[in-house]
Amino acid sequence: TIITISRTGTTTTMNAENLSTILSDPSRPCFLFGVTPPRHNTPAGKCREICAKFVARSRTLATDGFIVYDIQDESTRNSGKRPFPFRELMDPGWYASLFRAESGKDCLVYKCCPTCESVEHFEAWLDQSTSLHGHSAFNLVGAASSLPTGESHSGPSVEKAGQLVKKRHEGPSCHFGCVAIAERHSAKGREHDNMVRKIGWGAEWFVSQGIFDAESTICLLNDYGALCKARGIVPKKVLLTFVPCGRKKTMDFIKWLGMSVPEEVEKRIFQEEAVSDQMTSEGTTTKQSATAKPTPVQESCILAKENLIKILEQTAGCGVPLGLNVESVSGYKNEIDATHDLFRTLQAQLLDHRGSPWMVRWYDVPSILGGREDGVLQRRMSELNYVKEILQNITAKKKGGGGYAGSNSDEDGGVQALAKGNNDPLVFLLAGALLFGSGVVAGAHISRGKI
């Protein structure tokens, strides 16, 4: 059963597990649907509208939650021209907080740790993400490329960030996973060692890149399972990611991102429609379609299903628990539309492969999570308490003669910058930025029942 419900009287309630619990549970698969945040500087109301539309479209999908990505430039990793220009996006922590209100489901929040301004900045981000936004599941990723010898990133390494996540004692507990890149395993043959080492750091699951080459993923999963068995470790779950592709520009971007796409796979996706000669009644020869060929995006989805079947069959004995993630890497409508059908197809394939009966049920999103007034007020009270804590911190530092410095990259979710100094107006600017940025003073959001 993907989703179970209980009904008491006329009220339907959801027996929902915490997403981090689902991700770390080897006895059941996990199904996620990926999304990127809106552009930086997008107004709060517009962000909520975008989130609401995304959730409304995906409401019929039996997902356990969503993945919200932390998109980086990555131009230092690849010297080739980026097919789609890089645009700074909103902080994933704040945008992910909108999904629980709209859907009743949690998000797996990606965070690129080394690109943070400092270790303290990451700690502040983590504190806000857990205490204010209520997240408990994070995917920690490293920088797109290594720096020259002698230089270091300003933020924490994945190992250090993982330690900070696991050391949290105040507020809700949180957990983390990492990425598993089959392409690295094909090139160096050591990705399974990296995965086991990250398990030692505390990683509780892994998420792959988009899969177009089943062979490299099969090799990685089998080597990873064998290494875990040799060391007496229970393998952590691996979520397999699949991406529809219907345009050559999207394919260029997929390869630019580092996903391995065999030449024959690309040719098959973009093959020209088969034609045959046919004699007309006038005795002339014309070209006519021999068969109705799938469109490129449909062909990419057919290939994704074939790859999943191949992976399931050829890794069946390795002992690695699997899950699924489906995403679109472009804004093209046909590719976005394809993610929904692809999700249903792959989910059914994975569940059928388990060999036990399964079903999908609907549920009502509880009002405390569904954007109604009681949920709004609860969230606003949480935000006000967060403001109070920060103001008390500043006041205490003023009395002690010290300044306060920090930053928050989330434009809409809070303070833009906490400046150094002891000037009283800064306290009011801080409170105003937090209250306005979180929508506390925007009564229209409450009247519309939107968080």
Coordinates of C-alpha atoms in Angstrom, one line a residue:
T1 CA 0.0 0.0 0.0
I2 CA 1.4 3.4 -1.0
I3 CA -0.8 5.5 1.2
T4 CA -3.0 4.2 4.0
I5 CA -5.9 6.1 5.5
S6 CA -8.2 5.8 8.5
R7 CA -11.7 7.3 8.6
T8 CA -13.4 8.3 11.8
G9 CA -16.9 9.6 11.3
T10 CA -16.8 12.1 8.4
T11 CA -13.2 13.0 8.8
T12 CA -10.5 11.3 6.8
T13 CA -7.0 11.4 8.4
M14 CA -3.7 10.4 6.9
N15 CA -1.4 8.0 8.7
A16 CA 1.7 9.5 7.1
E17 CA 5.2 8.6 8.1
N18 CA 8.0 11.1 8.3
L19 CA 9.7 11.3 4.9
S20 CA 13.1 10.7 6.4
T21 CA 11.7 7.5 8.0
I22 CA 10.4 6.4 4.6
L23 CA 13.7 7.2 2.9
S24 CA 15.8 5.2 5.5
D25 CA 13.4 2.2 5.7
P26 CA 14.9 -0.6 3.6
S27 CA 11.7 -2.6 3.7
R28 CA 9.7 -0.3 1.4
P29 CA 10.4 1.7 -1.7
C30 CA 10.1 5.5 -1.7
F31 CA 8.7 7.6 -4.6
L32 CA 9.6 11.2 -5.0
F33 CA 8.8 13.9 -7.6
G34 CA 11.5 16.5 -8.3
V35 CA 11.1 20.3 -8.7
T36 CA 13.4 23.3 -8.9
P37 CA 12.6 26.5 -7.0
P38 CA 11.5 29.7 -8.8
R39 CA 13.9 32.4 -9.8
H40 CA 15.6 34.5 -7.2
N41 CA 13.5 37.7 -6.4
T42 CA 10.2 36.0 -7.4
P43 CA 7.5 37.6 -5.1
A44 CA 6.2 35.4 -2.3
G45 CA 2.7 35.3 -3.6
K46 CA 3.9 34.2 -7.0
C47 CA 6.0 31.5 -5.4
R48 CA 3.0 30.2 -3.5
E49 CA 0.9 30.2 -6.7
I50 CA 3.6 28.3 -8.6
C51 CA 3.8 25.7 -5.8
A52 CA 0.0 25.4 -5.6
K53 CA -0.2 24.7 -9.4
F54 CA 2.6 22.1 -9.2
V55 CA 1.0 20.3 -6.3
A56 CA -2.4 20.4 -8.0
R57 CA -1.0 18.7 -11.1
S58 CA 0.8 16.1 -9.1
R59 CA -2.0 15.4 -6.7
T60 CA -3.1 12.3 -8.5
L61 CA 0.5 10.8 -8.2
A62 CA 1.1 8.5 -5.3
T63 CA 4.3 10.3 -4.2
D64 CA 5.8 10.0 -0.7
G65 CA 7.0 13.6 -1.1
F66 CA 9.0 15.9 -3.3
I67 CA 12.6 16.7 -4.0
V68 CA 13.5 20.4 -4.1
Y69 CA 16.9 21.0 -5.7
D70 CA 19.6 23.5 -4.9
I71 CA 20.7 24.5 -8.4
Q72 CA 24.3 25.7 -8.9
D73 CA 26.0 27.2 -11.9
E74 CA 28.4 24.2 -12.4
S75 CA 30.3 26.1 -15.1
T76 CA 33.6 25.3 -13.4
R77 CA 32.8 21.6 -13.8
N78 CA 32.2 21.8 -17.6
S79 CA 34.0 24.1 -19.9
G80 CA 31.4 23.6 -22.6
K81 CA 28.7 26.2 -23.1
R82 CA 25.7 25.7 -20.9
P83 CA 22.7 25.0 -23.1
F84 CA 20.3 26.8 -20.8
P85 CA 21.7 30.0 -19.2
F86 CA 22.2 29.8 -15.4
R87 CA 19.8 31.9 -13.3
E88 CA 20.0 32.2 -9.6
L89 CA 17.1 30.5 -7.9
M90 CA 15.3 30.8 -4.6
D91 CA 16.6 29.1 -1.5
P92 CA 15.3 25.5 -1.6
G93 CA 14.6 25.4 2.2
W94 CA 12.1 28.2 2.1
Y95 CA 10.4 27.1 -1.2
A96 CA 10.1 23.5 0.1
S97 CA 8.2 24.8 3.2
L98 CA 5.3 25.7 0.9
F99 CA 4.8 22.1 -0.2
R100 CA 3.7 20.6 3.1
A101 CA 1.0 23.2 3.4
E102 CA -0.3 22.6 -0.1
S103 CA 0.0 18.8 -0.2
G104 CA 0.5 17.4 3.3
K105 CA 3.8 15.9 2.2
D106 CA 7.4 16.6 3.2
C107 CA 10.3 17.4 0.9
L108 CA 13.8 16.1 0.6
V109 CA 15.7 19.4 0.5
Y110 CA 19.0 19.5 -1.5
K111 CA 21.9 21.6 -0.2
C112 CA 25.2 22.3 -1.8
C113 CA 27.3 22.6 1.3
P114 CA 30.7 23.9 0.1
T115 CA 29.2 27.0 -1.7
C116 CA 27.8 28.4 1.6
E117 CA 29.4 31.6 2.8
S118 CA 30.8 29.8 5.8
V119 CA 30.3 26.9 8.2
E120 CA 28.3 29.2 10.4
H121 CA 26.1 30.2 7.5
F122 CA 25.3 26.6 6.8
E123 CA 24.5 26.0 10.5
A124 CA 22.1 29.0 10.4
W125 CA 20.5 27.7 7.3
L126 CA 20.1 24.3 8.8
D127 CA 18.6 25.8 12.0
Q128 CA 16.0 27.8 10.0
S129 CA 15.2 24.8 7.8
T130 CA 14.5 22.6 10.7
S131 CA 13.1 24.9 13.4
L132 CA 11.2 27.3 11.2
H133 CA 10.3 25.4 8.1
G134 CA 10.0 21.9 9.7
H135 CA 12.2 20.0 7.3
S136 CA 13.8 16.7 8.5
A137 CA 15.3 15.2 5.3
F138 CA 18.3 16.8 3.5
N139 CA 20.4 15.6 0.6
L140 CA 23.9 17.0 1.0
V141 CA 26.0 17.5 -2.1
G142 CA 29.5 18.7 -2.7
A143 CA 30.8 21.4 -5.1
A144 CA 30.6 20.9 -8.8
S145 CA 34.3 20.7 -9.1
S146 CA 37.5 20.8 -7.0
L147 CA 39.4 24.0 -6.5
P148 CA 43.1 24.4 -7.4
T149 CA 45.7 23.2 -4.9
G150 CA 45.9 25.4 -1.9
E151 CA 42.4 26.8 -2.2
S152 CA 39.3 25.7 -0.3
H153 CA 35.6 26.3 -0.4
S154 CA 34.1 28.7 2.1
G155 CA 31.3 26.3 3.2
P156 CA 31.6 22.9 4.9
S157 CA 32.5 19.7 3.2
V158 CA 29.7 17.1 2.9
E159 CA 31.3 15.2 5.7
K160 CA 31.4 18.2 8.0
A161 CA 27.9 19.2 7.0
G162 CA 26.7 15.7 7.8
Q163 CA 28.3 15.9 11.3
L164 CA 26.4 19.1 11.9
V165 CA 23.1 17.5 10.8
K166 CA 23.6 14.5 13.1
K167 CA 24.8 16.6 16.0
R168 CA 21.5 18.6 16.2
H169 CA 19.9 18.0 19.6
E170 CA 17.5 20.9 19.8
G171 CA 14.2 21.0 17.8
P172 CA 13.1 18.3 15.4
S173 CA 15.6 15.6 14.5
C174 CA 16.9 15.6 11.0
H175 CA 18.6 13.1 8.7
F176 CA 20.6 13.3 5.5
G177 CA 21.5 11.4 2.4
C178 CA 23.9 11.9 -0.5
V179 CA 24.1 11.4 -4.3
A180 CA 25.3 8.3 -6.0
I181 CA 26.8 8.9 -9.5
A182 CA 27.1 5.8 -11.7
E183 CA 29.2 7.8 -14.2
R184 CA 31.9 8.2 -11.6
H185 CA 31.9 4.5 -11.0
S186 CA 32.3 3.8 -14.7
A187 CA 35.2 6.2 -14.9
K188 CA 37.1 5.3 -11.7
G189 CA 35.4 2.2 -10.3
R190 CA 35.3 3.6 -6.8
E191 CA 31.8 5.1 -6.3
H192 CA 30.7 2.1 -4.2
D193 CA 33.6 2.9 -1.8
N194 CA 32.4 6.5 -1.7
M195 CA 28.9 5.4 -0.8
V196 CA 30.0 3.1 2.0
R197 CA 32.3 5.9 3.3
K198 CA 29.3 8.3 3.3
I199 CA 27.3 5.7 5.3
G200 CA 30.0 6.0 7.9
W201 CA 29.4 9.7 8.0
G202 CA 25.8 9.1 8.7
A203 CA 24.2 9.1 5.2
E204 CA 20.9 7.2 5.3
W205 CA 20.0 7.0 1.6
F206 CA 21.3 7.9 -1.9
V207 CA 19.8 9.6 -5.0
S208 CA 21.2 8.9 -8.4
Q209 CA 21.6 11.2 -11.4
G210 CA 19.2 10.8 -14.3
I211 CA 19.6 7.3 -15.8
F212 CA 20.0 6.8 -19.6
D213 CA 22.7 4.2 -19.3
A214 CA 21.3 1.2 -17.4
E215 CA 24.6 -0.8 -17.5
S216 CA 26.6 1.7 -15.4
T217 CA 23.9 1.8 -12.8
I218 CA 23.6 -2.0 -12.7
C219 CA 27.4 -2.2 -12.2
L220 CA 27.3 0.3 -9.4
L221 CA 24.4 -1.3 -7.5
N222 CA 25.9 -4.8 -7.7
D223 CA 29.3 -3.6 -6.5
Y224 CA 27.7 -1.5 -3.7
G225 CA 25.6 -4.4 -2.5
A226 CA 28.6 -6.8 -2.6
L227 CA 30.8 -4.3 -0.6
C228 CA 28.1 -3.8 2.0
K229 CA 27.8 -7.6 2.4
A230 CA 31.5 -8.0 2.7
R231 CA 31.6 -5.4 5.5
G232 CA 28.5 -6.6 7.3
I233 CA 26.6 -3.4 6.5
V234 CA 22.9 -3.1 5.6
P235 CA 22.8 -1.3 2.3
K236 CA 21.1 2.1 2.3
K237 CA 18.3 2.8 -0.2
V238 CA 19.1 4.1 -3.6
L239 CA 16.5 6.3 -5.4
L240 CA 16.8 5.9 -9.2
T241 CA 16.2 9.1 -11.1
F242 CA 14.6 9.2 -14.5
V243 CA 14.2 12.2 -16.8
P244 CA 12.0 12.6 -19.9
C245 CA 13.7 14.2 -23.0
G246 CA 11.9 15.4 -26.1
R247 CA 14.3 18.0 -27.5
K248 CA 17.9 18.0 -28.7
K249 CA 18.6 21.1 -26.6
T250 CA 17.4 19.2 -23.5
M251 CA 19.6 16.3 -24.4
D252 CA 22.6 18.7 -24.8
F253 CA 21.8 20.0 -21.3
I254 CA 21.4 16.4 -19.9
K255 CA 24.9 15.5 -21.2
W256 CA 26.3 18.9 -20.0
L257 CA 25.1 18.0 -16.5
G258 CA 27.2 14.9 -16.6
M259 CA 24.6 12.2 -17.3
S260 CA 25.9 9.4 -19.5
V261 CA 23.8 9.0 -22.7
P262 CA 25.0 6.2 -25.0
E263 CA 25.1 7.2 -28.6
E264 CA 22.6 4.5 -29.6
V265 CA 20.1 5.8 -27.0
E266 CA 20.3 9.3 -28.3
K267 CA 19.8 8.1 -31.8
R268 CA 16.8 6.1 -30.8
I269 CA 15.1 9.0 -29.1
F270 CA 15.5 11.3 -32.0
Q271 CA 15.2 8.8 -34.9
E272 CA 13.3 10.1 -37.9
E273 CA 9.9 8.6 -38.6
A274 CA 10.2 5.5 -40.7
V275 CA 8.9 5.8 -44.2
S276 CA 8.2 3.4 -47.0
D277 CA 7.6 3.6 -50.7
Q278 CA 4.0 3.2 -51.8
M279 CA 2.7 3.2 -55.4
T280 CA -0.3 5.4 -56.1
S281 CA -3.1 4.6 -58.4
E282 CA -1.6 7.0 -60.9
G283 CA 1.6 4.9 -61.0
T284 CA 3.8 7.4 -59.1
T285 CA 5.8 6.6 -56.0
T286 CA 5.2 8.5 -52.8
K287 CA 6.6 8.4 -49.3
Q288 CA 4.3 7.3 -46.5
S289 CA 4.7 6.5 -42.9
A290 CA 5.3 2.8 -42.4
T291 CA 4.3 2.9 -38.7
A292 CA 3.2 5.6 -36.3
K293 CA 6.4 6.2 -34.4
P294 CA 6.4 7.6 -30.8
T295 CA 7.5 11.2 -30.4
P296 CA 11.0 11.8 -29.0
V297 CA 9.7 12.4 -25.5
Q298 CA 7.5 9.3 -25.7
E299 CA 10.5 7.3 -26.9
S300 CA 12.6 8.6 -23.9
C301 CA 9.9 7.4 -21.5
I302 CA 9.8 3.9 -23.2
L303 CA 13.5 3.7 -22.8
A304 CA 13.3 4.7 -19.1
K305 CA 10.9 1.9 -18.5
E306 CA 13.1 -0.6 -20.3
N307 CA 16.1 0.6 -18.3
L308 CA 14.2 0.2 -15.0
I309 CA 13.2 -3.3 -15.9
K310 CA 16.8 -4.2 -16.9
I311 CA 18.1 -2.7 -13.6
L312 CA 15.5 -4.5 -11.5
E313 CA 16.2 -7.9 -13.2
Q314 CA 20.0 -7.6 -13.1
T315 CA 20.3 -6.3 -9.6
A316 CA 17.7 -8.5 -8.0
G317 CA 20.1 -10.4 -5.8
C318 CA 22.4 -7.6 -4.7
G319 CA 20.3 -6.7 -1.6
V320 CA 20.1 -2.9 -2.3
P321 CA 16.7 -1.4 -1.6
L322 CA 15.4 0.9 -4.3
G323 CA 13.1 3.8 -4.8
L324 CA 12.2 6.2 -7.6
N325 CA 12.5 9.9 -8.4
V326 CA 11.2 11.5 -11.6
E327 CA 12.0 15.0 -12.7
S328 CA 12.1 17.3 -15.7
V329 CA 15.3 19.3 -16.3
S330 CA 13.7 21.8 -18.7
G331 CA 10.7 24.1 -18.8
Y332 CA 9.3 22.6 -22.0
K333 CA 5.6 21.7 -21.6
N334 CA 5.8 18.3 -23.3
E335 CA 8.7 17.2 -21.1
I336 CA 7.0 18.4 -18.0
D337 CA 3.7 16.7 -19.0
A338 CA 5.7 13.5 -19.6
T339 CA 7.0 13.3 -16.1
H340 CA 3.5 12.5 -14.8
D341 CA 2.9 9.5 -17.0
L342 CA 6.5 8.3 -16.6
F343 CA 6.1 8.4 -12.8
R344 CA 3.0 6.3 -12.9
T345 CA 4.5 3.8 -15.3
L346 CA 7.8 3.4 -13.4
Q347 CA 6.1 3.2 -10.0
A348 CA 3.8 0.4 -11.2
Q349 CA 6.8 -1.4 -12.6
L350 CA 8.8 -1.2 -9.4
L351 CA 5.8 -2.3 -7.2
D352 CA 4.9 -5.1 -9.5
H353 CA 8.5 -6.3 -9.4
R354 CA 8.2 -6.7 -5.6
G355 CA 5.7 -9.5 -6.1
S356 CA 3.1 -8.5 -3.5
P357 CA -0.3 -6.8 -4.1
W358 CA -0.5 -3.1 -3.8
M359 CA -3.0 -0.3 -4.2
V360 CA -3.2 3.5 -4.1
R361 CA -5.8 5.4 -2.0
W362 CA -6.7 9.0 -1.7
Y363 CA -6.8 11.1 1.5
D364 CA -7.9 14.5 2.6
V365 CA -5.1 16.9 3.4
P366 CA -5.6 17.8 7.1
S367 CA -6.7 21.4 7.5
I368 CA -3.7 22.1 9.7
L369 CA -1.5 21.4 6.7
G370 CA -3.8 22.4 3.9
G371 CA -3.4 26.2 3.8
R372 CA -6.6 27.0 5.9
E373 CA -6.6 29.6 8.7
D374 CA -5.6 27.2 11.5
G375 CA -2.6 26.0 9.6
V376 CA -1.7 29.6 8.6
L377 CA -1.9 30.9 12.2
Q378 CA 0.2 28.0 13.5
R379 CA 2.9 28.7 10.9
R380 CA 2.8 32.4 11.6
M381 CA 3.2 31.8 15.3
S382 CA 6.2 29.7 14.6
E383 CA 7.7 32.5 12.5
L384 CA 7.0 35.1 15.2
N385 CA 8.7 32.9 17.8
Y386 CA 11.7 32.6 15.5
V387 CA 11.8 36.4 15.2
K388 CA 11.6 36.7 19.0
E389 CA 14.6 34.3 19.4
I390 CA 16.8 36.3 17.0
L391 CA 15.9 39.7 18.5
Q392 CA 16.7 38.3 22.0
N393 CA 20.0 37.1 20.6
I394 CA 20.8 40.5 19.2
T395 CA 19.8 42.2 22.5
A396 CA 22.0 39.9 24.5
K397 CA 25.0 40.5 22.2
K398 CA 24.4 44.3 22.5
K399 CA 24.4 44.1 26.3
G400 CA 27.6 42.2 26.1
G401 CA 29.2 44.7 23.8
G402 CA 29.4 42.4 20.8
G403 CA 27.9 42.7 17.4
Y404 CA 25.8 40.2 15.5
A405 CA 26.5 39.1 12.0
G406 CA 24.9 36.5 9.8
S407 CA 23.1 36.1 6.5
N408 CA 20.2 34.2 5.0
S409 CA 20.2 33.6 1.2
D410 CA 16.4 33.1 1.2
E411 CA 15.1 36.4 0.0
D412 CA 11.5 35.8 0.7
G413 CA 11.7 33.6 3.8
G414 CA 13.4 36.0 6.1
V415 CA 16.3 38.4 6.7
Q416 CA 18.4 39.4 3.7
A417 CA 21.4 40.3 5.8
L418 CA 21.9 40.7 9.5
A419 CA 24.4 43.6 9.7
K420 CA 27.1 44.1 12.3
G421 CA 26.7 46.8 14.8
N422 CA 24.7 48.0 17.8
N423 CA 22.2 50.4 16.2
D424 CA 18.7 50.1 17.5
P425 CA 17.1 50.6 14.0
L426 CA 18.7 47.3 12.9
V427 CA 16.5 45.5 15.3
F428 CA 13.3 46.9 13.8
L429 CA 14.7 46.4 10.2
L430 CA 15.3 42.7 11.1
A431 CA 11.8 42.2 12.5
G432 CA 10.3 44.0 9.6
A433 CA 12.2 41.9 7.0
L434 CA 11.3 38.7 8.7
L435 CA 7.6 39.5 9.2
F436 CA 7.1 40.9 5.7
G437 CA 9.2 38.3 4.0
S438 CA 7.3 35.4 5.6
G439 CA 4.0 37.0 4.8
V440 CA 2.9 37.7 8.3
V441 CA 1.7 41.2 7.5
A442 CA 0.2 40.2 4.1
G443 CA -3.3 39.5 5.2
A444 CA -4.4 38.6 1.7
H445 CA -2.5 35.4 2.0
I446 CA -4.5 34.4 5.1
S447 CA -7.9 35.5 3.7
R448 CA -7.2 33.4 0.6
G449 CA -6.3 30.4 2.8
K450 CA -2.9 30.2 1.3
I451 CA 0.3 29.9 3.3

